[in-house]
mmCIF file of C-alpha atoms in Angstrom:
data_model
loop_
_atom_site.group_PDB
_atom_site.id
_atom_site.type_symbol
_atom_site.label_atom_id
_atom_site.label_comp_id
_atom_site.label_asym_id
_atom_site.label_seq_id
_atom_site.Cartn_x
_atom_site.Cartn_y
_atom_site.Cartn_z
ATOM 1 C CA UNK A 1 0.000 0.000 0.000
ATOM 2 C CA UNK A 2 0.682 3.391 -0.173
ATOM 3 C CA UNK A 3 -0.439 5.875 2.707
ATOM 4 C CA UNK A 4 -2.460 8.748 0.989
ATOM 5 C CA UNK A 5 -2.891 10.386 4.492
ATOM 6 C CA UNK A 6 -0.322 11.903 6.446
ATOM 7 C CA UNK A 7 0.971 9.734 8.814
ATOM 8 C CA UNK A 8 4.107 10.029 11.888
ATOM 9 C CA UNK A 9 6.623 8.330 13.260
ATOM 10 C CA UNK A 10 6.206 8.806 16.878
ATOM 11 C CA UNK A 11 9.305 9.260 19.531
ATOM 12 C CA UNK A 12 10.148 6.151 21.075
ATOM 13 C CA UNK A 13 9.676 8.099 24.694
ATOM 14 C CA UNK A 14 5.652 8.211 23.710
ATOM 15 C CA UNK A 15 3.098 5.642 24.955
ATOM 16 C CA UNK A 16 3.776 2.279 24.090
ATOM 17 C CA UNK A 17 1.484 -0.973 23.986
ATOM 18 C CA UNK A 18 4.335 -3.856 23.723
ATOM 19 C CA UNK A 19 7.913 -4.887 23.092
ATOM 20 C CA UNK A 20 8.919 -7.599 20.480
ATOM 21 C CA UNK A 21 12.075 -9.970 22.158
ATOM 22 C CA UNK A 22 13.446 -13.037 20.017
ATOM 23 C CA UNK A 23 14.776 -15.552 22.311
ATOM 24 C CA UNK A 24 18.001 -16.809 21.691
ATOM 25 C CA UNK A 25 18.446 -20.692 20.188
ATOM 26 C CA UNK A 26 20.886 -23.076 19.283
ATOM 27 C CA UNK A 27 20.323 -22.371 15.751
ATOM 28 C CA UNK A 28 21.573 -18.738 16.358
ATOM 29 C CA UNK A 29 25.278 -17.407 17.014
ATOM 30 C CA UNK A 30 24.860 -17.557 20.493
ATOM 31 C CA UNK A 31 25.191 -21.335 21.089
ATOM 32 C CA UNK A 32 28.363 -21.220 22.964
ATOM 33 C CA UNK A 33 26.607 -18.837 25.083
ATOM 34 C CA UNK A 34 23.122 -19.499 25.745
ATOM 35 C CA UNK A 35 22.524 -20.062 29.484
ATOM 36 C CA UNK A 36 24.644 -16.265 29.673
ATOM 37 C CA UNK A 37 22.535 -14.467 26.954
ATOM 38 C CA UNK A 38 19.221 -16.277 27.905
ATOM 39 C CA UNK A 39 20.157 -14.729 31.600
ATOM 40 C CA UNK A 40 20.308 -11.088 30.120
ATOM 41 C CA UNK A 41 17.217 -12.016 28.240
ATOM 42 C CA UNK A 42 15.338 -12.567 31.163
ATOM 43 C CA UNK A 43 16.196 -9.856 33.163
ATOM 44 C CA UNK A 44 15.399 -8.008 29.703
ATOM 45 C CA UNK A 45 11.852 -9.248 29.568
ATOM 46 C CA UNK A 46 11.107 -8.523 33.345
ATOM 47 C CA UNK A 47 12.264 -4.787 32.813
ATOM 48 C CA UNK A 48 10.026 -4.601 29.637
ATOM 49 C CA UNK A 49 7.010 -6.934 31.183
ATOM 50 C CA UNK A 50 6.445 -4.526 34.355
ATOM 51 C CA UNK A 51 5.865 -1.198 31.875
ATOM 52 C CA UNK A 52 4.517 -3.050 28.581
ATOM 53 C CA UNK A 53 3.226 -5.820 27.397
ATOM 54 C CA UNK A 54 6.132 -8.014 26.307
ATOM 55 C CA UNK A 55 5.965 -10.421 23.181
ATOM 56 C CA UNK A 56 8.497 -13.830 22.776
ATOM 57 C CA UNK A 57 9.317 -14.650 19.513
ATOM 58 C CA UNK A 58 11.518 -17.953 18.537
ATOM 59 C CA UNK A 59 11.507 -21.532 17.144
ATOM 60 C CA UNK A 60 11.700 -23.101 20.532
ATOM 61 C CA UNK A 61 10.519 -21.143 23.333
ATOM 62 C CA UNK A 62 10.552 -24.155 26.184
ATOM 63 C CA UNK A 63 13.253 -22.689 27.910
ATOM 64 C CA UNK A 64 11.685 -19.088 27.774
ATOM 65 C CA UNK A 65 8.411 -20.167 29.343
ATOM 66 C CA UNK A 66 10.349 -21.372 31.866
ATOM 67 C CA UNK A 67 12.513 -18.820 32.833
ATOM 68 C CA UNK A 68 9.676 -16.507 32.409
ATOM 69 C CA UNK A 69 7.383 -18.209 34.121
ATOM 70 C CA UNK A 70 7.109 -15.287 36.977
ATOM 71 C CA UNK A 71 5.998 -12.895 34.956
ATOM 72 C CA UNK A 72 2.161 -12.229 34.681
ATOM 73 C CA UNK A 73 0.936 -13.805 32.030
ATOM 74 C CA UNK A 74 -1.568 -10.805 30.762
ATOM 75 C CA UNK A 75 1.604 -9.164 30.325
ATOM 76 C CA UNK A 76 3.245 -12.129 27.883
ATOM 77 C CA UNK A 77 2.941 -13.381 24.585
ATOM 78 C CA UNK A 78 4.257 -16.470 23.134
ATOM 79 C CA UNK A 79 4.586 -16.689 19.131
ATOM 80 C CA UNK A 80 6.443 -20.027 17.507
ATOM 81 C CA UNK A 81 8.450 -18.113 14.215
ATOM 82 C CA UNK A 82 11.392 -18.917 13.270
ATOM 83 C CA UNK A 83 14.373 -16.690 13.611
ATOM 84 C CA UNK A 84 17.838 -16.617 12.386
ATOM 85 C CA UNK A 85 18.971 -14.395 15.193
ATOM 86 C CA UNK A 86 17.375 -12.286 17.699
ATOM 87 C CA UNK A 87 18.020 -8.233 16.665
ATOM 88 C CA UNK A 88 14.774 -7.646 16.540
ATOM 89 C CA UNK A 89 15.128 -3.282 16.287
ATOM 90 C CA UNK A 90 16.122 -4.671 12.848
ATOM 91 C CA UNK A 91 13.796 -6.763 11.261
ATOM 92 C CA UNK A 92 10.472 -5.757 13.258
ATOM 93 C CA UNK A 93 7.742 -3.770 11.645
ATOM 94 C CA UNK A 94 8.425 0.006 12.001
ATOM 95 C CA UNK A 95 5.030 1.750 13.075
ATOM 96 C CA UNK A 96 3.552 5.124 12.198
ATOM 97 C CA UNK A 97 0.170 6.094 13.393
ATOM 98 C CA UNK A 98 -2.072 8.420 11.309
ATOM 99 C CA UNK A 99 -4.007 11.523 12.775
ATOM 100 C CA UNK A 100 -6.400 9.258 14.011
ATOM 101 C CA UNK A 101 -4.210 6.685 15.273
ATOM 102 C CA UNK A 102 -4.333 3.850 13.006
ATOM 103 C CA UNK A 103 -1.455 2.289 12.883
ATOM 104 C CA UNK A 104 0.253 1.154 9.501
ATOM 105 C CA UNK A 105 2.695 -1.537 10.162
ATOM 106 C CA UNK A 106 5.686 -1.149 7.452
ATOM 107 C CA UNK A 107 7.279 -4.319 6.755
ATOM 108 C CA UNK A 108 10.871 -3.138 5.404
ATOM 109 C CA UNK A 109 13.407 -5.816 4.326
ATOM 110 C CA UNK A 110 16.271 -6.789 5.980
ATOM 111 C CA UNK A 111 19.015 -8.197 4.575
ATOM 112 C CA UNK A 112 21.467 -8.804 7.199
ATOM 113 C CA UNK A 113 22.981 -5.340 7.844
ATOM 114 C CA UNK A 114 23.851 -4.902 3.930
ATOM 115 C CA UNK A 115 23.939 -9.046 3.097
ATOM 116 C CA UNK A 116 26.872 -9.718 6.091
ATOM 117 C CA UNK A 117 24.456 -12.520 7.426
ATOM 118 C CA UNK A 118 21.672 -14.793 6.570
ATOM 119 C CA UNK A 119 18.537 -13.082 7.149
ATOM 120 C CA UNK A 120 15.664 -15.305 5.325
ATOM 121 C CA UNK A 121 13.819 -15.905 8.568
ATOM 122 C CA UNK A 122 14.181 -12.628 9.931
ATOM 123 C CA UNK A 123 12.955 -10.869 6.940
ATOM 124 C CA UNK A 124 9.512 -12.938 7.740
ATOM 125 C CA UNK A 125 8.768 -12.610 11.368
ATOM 126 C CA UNK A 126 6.722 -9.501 10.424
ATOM 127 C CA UNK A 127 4.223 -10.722 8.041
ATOM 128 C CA UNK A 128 4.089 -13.873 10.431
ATOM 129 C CA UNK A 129 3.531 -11.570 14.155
ATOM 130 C CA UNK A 130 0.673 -9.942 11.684
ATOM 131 C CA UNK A 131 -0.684 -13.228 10.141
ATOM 132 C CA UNK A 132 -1.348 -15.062 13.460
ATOM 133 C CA UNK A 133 -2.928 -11.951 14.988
ATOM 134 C CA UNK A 134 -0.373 -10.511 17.330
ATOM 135 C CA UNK A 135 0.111 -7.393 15.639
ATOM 136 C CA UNK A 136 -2.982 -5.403 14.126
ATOM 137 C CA UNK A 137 -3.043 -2.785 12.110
ATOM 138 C CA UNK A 138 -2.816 -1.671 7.927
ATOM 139 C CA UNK A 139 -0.094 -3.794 6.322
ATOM 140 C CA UNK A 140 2.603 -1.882 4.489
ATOM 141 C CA UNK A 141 4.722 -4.122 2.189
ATOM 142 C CA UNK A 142 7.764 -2.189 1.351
ATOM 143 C CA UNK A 143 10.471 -5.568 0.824
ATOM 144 C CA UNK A 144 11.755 -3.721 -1.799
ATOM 145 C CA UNK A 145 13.548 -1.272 0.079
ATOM 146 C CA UNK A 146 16.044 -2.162 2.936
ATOM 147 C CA UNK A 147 15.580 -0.169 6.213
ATOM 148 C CA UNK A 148 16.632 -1.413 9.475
ATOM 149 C CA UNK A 149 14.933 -0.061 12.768
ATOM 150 C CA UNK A 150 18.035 0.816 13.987
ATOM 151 C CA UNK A 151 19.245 3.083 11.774
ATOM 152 C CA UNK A 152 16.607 5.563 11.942
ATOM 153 C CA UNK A 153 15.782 7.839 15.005
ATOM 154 C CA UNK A 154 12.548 9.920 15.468
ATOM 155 C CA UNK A 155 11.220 12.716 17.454
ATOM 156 C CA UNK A 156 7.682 12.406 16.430
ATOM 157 C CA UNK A 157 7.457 15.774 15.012
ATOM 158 C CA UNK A 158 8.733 14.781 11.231
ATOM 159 C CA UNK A 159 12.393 14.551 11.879
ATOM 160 C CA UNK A 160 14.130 11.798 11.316
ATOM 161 C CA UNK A 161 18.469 11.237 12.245
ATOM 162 C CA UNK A 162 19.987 8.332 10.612
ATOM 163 C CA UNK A 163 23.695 8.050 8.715
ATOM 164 C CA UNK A 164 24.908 8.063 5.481
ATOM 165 C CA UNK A 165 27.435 5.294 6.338
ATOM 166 C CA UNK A 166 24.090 3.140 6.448
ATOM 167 C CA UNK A 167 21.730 4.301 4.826
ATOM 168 C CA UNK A 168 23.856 5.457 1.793
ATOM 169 C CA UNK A 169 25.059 1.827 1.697
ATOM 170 C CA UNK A 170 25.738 -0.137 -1.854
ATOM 171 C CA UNK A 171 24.789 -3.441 -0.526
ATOM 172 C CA UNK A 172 20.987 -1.618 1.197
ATOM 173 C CA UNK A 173 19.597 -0.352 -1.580
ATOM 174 C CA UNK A 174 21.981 -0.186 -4.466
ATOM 175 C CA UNK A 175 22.647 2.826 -6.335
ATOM 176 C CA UNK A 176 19.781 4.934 -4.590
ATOM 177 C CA UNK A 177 21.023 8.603 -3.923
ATOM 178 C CA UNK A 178 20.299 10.732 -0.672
ATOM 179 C CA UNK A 179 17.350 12.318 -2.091
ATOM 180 C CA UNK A 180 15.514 9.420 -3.333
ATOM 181 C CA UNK A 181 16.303 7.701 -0.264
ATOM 182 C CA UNK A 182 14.875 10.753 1.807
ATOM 183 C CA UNK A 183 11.929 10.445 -0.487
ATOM 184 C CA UNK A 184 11.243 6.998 1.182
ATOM 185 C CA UNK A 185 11.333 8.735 4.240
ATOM 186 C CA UNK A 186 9.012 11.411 3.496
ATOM 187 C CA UNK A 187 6.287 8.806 1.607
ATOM 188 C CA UNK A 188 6.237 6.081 4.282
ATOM 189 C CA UNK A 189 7.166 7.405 7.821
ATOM 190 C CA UNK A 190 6.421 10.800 7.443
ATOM 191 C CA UNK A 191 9.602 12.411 7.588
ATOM 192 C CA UNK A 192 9.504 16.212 7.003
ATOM 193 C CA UNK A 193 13.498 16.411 7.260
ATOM 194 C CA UNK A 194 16.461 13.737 7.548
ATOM 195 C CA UNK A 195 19.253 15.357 9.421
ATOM 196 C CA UNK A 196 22.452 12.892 8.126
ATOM 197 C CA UNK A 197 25.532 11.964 10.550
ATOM 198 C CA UNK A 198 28.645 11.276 8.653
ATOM 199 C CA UNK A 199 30.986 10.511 11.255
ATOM 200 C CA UNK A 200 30.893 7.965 14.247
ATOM 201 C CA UNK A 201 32.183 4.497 13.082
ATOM 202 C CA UNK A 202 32.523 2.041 15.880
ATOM 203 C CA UNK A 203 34.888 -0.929 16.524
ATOM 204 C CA UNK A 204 33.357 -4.016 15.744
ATOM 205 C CA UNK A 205 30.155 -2.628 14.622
ATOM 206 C CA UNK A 206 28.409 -4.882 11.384
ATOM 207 C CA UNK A 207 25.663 -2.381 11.066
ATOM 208 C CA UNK A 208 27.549 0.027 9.153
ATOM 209 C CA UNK A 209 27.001 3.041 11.452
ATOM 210 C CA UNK A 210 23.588 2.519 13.829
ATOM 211 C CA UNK A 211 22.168 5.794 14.663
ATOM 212 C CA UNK A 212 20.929 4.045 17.424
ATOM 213 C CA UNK A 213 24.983 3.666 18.804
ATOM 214 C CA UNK A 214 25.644 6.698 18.275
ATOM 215 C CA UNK A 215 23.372 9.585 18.704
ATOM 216 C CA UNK A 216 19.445 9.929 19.822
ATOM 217 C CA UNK A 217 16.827 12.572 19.754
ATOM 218 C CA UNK A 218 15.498 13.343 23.141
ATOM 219 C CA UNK A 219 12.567 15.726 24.788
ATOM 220 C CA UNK A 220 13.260 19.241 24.565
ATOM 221 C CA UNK A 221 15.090 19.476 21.338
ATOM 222 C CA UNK A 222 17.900 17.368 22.873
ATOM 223 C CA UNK A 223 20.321 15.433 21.045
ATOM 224 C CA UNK A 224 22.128 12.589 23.108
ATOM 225 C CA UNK A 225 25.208 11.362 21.918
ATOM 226 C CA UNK A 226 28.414 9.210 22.404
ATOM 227 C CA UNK A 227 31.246 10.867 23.556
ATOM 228 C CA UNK A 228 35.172 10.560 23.724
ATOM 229 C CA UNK A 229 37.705 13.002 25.189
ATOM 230 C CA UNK A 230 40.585 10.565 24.905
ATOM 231 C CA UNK A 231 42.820 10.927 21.884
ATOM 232 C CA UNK A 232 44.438 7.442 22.484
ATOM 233 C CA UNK A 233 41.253 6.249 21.416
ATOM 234 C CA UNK A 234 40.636 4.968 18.285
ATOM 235 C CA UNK A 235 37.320 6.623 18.385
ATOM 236 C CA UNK A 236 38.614 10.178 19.260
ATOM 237 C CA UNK A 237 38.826 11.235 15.701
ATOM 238 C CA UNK A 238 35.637 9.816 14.369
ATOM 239 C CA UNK A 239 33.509 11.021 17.339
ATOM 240 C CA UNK A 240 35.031 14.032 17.732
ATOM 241 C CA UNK A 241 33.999 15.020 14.031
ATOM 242 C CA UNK A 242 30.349 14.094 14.788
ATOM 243 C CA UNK A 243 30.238 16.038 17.659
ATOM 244 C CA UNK A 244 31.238 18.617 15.529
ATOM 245 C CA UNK A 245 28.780 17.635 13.082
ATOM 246 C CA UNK A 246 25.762 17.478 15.366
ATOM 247 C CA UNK A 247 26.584 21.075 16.664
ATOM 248 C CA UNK A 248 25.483 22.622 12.793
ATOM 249 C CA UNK A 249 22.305 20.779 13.178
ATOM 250 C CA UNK A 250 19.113 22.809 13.794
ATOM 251 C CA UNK A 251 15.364 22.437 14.870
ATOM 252 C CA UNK A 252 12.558 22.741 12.642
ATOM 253 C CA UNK A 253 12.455 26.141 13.998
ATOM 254 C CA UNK A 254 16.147 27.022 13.215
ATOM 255 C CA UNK A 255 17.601 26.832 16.935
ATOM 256 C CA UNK A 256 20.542 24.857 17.603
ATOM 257 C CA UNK A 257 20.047 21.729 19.700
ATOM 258 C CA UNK A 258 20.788 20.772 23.294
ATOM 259 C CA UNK A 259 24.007 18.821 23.092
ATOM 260 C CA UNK A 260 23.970 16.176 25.757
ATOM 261 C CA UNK A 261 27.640 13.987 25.314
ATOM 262 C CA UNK A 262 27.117 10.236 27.356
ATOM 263 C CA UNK A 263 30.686 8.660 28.025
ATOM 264 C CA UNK A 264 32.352 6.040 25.667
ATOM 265 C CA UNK A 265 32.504 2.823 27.531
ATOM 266 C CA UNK A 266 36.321 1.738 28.319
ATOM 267 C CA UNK A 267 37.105 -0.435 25.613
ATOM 268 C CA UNK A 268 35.210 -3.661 25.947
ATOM 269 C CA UNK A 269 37.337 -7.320 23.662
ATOM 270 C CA UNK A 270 35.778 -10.065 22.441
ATOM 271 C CA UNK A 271 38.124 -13.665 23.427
ATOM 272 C CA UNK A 272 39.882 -12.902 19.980
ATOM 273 C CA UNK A 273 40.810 -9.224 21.090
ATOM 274 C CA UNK A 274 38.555 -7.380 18.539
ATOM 275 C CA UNK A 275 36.829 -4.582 20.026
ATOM 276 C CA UNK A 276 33.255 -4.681 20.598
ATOM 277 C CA UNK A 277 31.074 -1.636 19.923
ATOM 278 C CA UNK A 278 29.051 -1.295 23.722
ATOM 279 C CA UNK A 279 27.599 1.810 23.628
ATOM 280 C CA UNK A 280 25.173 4.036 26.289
ATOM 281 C CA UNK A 281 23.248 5.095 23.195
ATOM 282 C CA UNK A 282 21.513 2.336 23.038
ATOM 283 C CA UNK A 283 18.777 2.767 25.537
ATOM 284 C CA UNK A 284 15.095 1.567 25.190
ATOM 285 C CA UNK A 285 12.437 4.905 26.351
ATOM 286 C CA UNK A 286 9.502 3.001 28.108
ATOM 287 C CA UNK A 287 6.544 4.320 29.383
ATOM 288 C CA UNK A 288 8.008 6.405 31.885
ATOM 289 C CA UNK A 289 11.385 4.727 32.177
ATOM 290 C CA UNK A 290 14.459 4.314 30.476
ATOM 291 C CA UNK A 291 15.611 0.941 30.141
ATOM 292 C CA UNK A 292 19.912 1.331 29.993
ATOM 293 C CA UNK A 293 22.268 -0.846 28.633
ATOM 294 C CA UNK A 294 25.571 -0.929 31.049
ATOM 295 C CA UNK A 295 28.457 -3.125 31.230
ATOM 296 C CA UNK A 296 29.910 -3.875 34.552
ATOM 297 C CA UNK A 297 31.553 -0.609 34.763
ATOM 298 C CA UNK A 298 30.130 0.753 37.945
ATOM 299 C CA UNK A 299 31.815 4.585 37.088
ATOM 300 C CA UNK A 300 31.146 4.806 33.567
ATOM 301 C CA UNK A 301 27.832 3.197 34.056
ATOM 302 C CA UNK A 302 26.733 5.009 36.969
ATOM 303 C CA UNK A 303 27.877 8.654 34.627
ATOM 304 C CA UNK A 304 25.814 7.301 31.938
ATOM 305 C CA UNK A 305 22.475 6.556 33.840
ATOM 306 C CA UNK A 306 23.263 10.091 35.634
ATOM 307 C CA UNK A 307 23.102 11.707 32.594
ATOM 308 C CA UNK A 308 19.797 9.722 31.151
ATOM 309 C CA UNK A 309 18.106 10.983 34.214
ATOM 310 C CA UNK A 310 18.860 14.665 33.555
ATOM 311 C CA UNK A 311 17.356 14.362 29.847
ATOM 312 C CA UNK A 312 14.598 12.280 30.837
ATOM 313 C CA UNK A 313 13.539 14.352 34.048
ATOM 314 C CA UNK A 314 11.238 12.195 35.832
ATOM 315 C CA UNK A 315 11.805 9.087 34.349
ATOM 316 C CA UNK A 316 12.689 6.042 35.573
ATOM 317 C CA UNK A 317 16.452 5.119 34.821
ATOM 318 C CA UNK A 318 16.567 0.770 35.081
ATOM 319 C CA UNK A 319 20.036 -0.517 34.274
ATOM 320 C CA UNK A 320 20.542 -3.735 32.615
ATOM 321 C CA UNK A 321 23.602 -5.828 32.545
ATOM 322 C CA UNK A 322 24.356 -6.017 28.820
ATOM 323 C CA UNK A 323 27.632 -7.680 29.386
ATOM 324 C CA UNK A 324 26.465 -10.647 27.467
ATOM 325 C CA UNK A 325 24.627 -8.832 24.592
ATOM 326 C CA UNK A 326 27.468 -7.122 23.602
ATOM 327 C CA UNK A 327 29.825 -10.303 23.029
ATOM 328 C CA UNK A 328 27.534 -10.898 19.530
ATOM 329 C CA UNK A 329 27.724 -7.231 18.876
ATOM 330 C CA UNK A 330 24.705 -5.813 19.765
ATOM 331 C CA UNK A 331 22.709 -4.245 22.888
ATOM 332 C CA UNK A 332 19.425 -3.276 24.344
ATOM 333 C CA UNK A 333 17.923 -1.374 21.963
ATOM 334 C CA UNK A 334 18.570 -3.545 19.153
ATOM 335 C CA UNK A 335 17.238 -6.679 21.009
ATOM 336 C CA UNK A 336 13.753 -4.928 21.007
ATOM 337 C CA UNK A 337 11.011 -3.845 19.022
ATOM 338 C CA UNK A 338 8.211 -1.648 20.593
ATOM 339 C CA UNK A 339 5.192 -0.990 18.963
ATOM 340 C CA UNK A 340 2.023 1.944 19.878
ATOM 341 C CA UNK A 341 -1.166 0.110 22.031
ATOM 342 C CA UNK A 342 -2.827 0.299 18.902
ATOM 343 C CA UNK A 343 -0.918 -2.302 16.990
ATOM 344 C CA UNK A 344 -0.876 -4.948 20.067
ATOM 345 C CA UNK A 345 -3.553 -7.491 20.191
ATOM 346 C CA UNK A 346 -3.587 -8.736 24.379
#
């Protein structure tokens, strides 16, 4: 379909009815690892599950109902798909409501971060959450064009921050240029302007350049992004020159924004010594909280969550250990999906 009315992205920090988690197998990269990851999963869902309603994707899902099995089960949802891995910011619908708050479910493709991974079960959880009545809503087929959850940020007011390291990507969607990709934007999600980061790589990072790692729009006209002040790092150039970047930006109404820098993580290794991109970026807004990735780092994570609860005066700040999540090179936010009240069937 094509929306004929205008329709918005909302700001992850608005209401939200439920939170897609895919629940790590044997099948997936985390085999060597499962009793750790399935850990972090659980303490995931039990953050998620006592401000949303939470739903549990995956191909076997024994072991989730029982390590669930204290949550309430009004607030959990089962669904037998099969997944190649469990990044589900990636592969989940993306949601816009229209003025009257339908909600159009947009079913992008995903083709493992620009065809790095295999991807063909991913690419289908949407149309099967939608087919067996979990998610409700007007279906939006747009398979023909790549767009990951994760590279996009929104502020619910028409802008929309993303990177051209991503976005602009050959192996995404080919020979597209800026404008027709912004186009995209504009027709589906109901972008009024794109503001484009150029800078920010991370170590270890297969997504080609996350927004979601590196800078987010916050209340207020508030940018949050990652930081480093240390030019031993190999980071200090590259974040640096965003910062720089991001201080050119402007509002829709031609004002700067509100800077807010979180710390860099100290440097975090994988067992073959490559660097691992953890991140304080990543954060999940939830109904009145802010669920916050940290890493066994009590000063750096302790700065971070101080600074989260400046920005989001009067929110909740709950810490997860994302110690795990980060060995397969991901973190909170990309291990969820949320999606408006209106697109949730209890």
């Amino acid at each position: 379909m094509t929306n004929k009315e205008p329709v918005r992205l909302p700001a992850e920090w608005e209401p939200q009815g439920a939170v897609l988690l895919a629940w790590p197998h044997a099948e997936t990269d985390w085999v060597d690892m499962l009793p750790e990851v399935r850990d972090c999963y659980t303490q995931l869902a039990k953050a998620i599950a006592g401000r949303a309603s939470l739903i549990v994707a995956g191909p076997d899902l024994d072991s989730a109902r029982v390590m669930l099995a204290d949550i309430d089960t009004g607030r959990i949802h089962f669904v037998r798909v099969d997944t190649n891995d469990t990044w589900t910011r990636d592969y989940g619908a993306i949601t816009t409501v229209s003025p009257d708050g339908t909600p159009t479910l947009h079913d992008f493709c995903f083709n493992g971060w620009g065809l790095k991974f295999a991807a063909c079960h991913d690419n289908a959880v949407t149309r099967a959450l939608i087919a067996g009545g979990t998610l409700t809503g007007r279906y939006d087929n747009r398979l023909g064009f790549v767009l990951e959850g994760g590279s996009i940020d929104s502020d619910g007011q028409g802008t929309i921050l993303t990177t051209s390291a991503c976005l602009l990507s050959p192996n995404r969607n080919g020979d597209l240029s800026r404008s027709q990709i912004e186009e995209e934007l504009r027709s589906t999600l109901g972008a009024e302007r794109v503001l484009w980061v150029d800078y920010g790589a991370l170590a270890g990072d297969d997504t080609d350049s996350h927004i979601d790692t590196l800078a987010r729009l916050a209340p207020n006209d508030t940018i949050l992004y990652t930081g480093c002040s240390d030019p031993a790092d190999e980071h200090f150039d590259q974040l640096q020159a965003m910062a720089g970047q991001l201080s050119e930006l402007r509002t829709a109404g031609g004002k700067p924004y509100n800077l807010v820098e979180l710390p860099l993580p100290d440097a975090v290794y994988d067992e073959d010594g490559e660097r691992l991109p953890a991140t304080y970026a990543n954060f999940l807004p939830l109904n009145g909280a802010i669920l916050m990735p940290v890493y066994g780092q009590p000063d750096k994570d302790r700065l971070a969550c101080d600074t989260l609860r400046v920005v989001f005066d009067g929110y909740e700040i709950v810490p997860v250990d994302c110690s795990a999540l980060i060995r397969q090179h991901g973190s909170l936010h990309c291990a969820t999906m949320q999606f408006p009240k209106q697109a949730f069937i209890p």
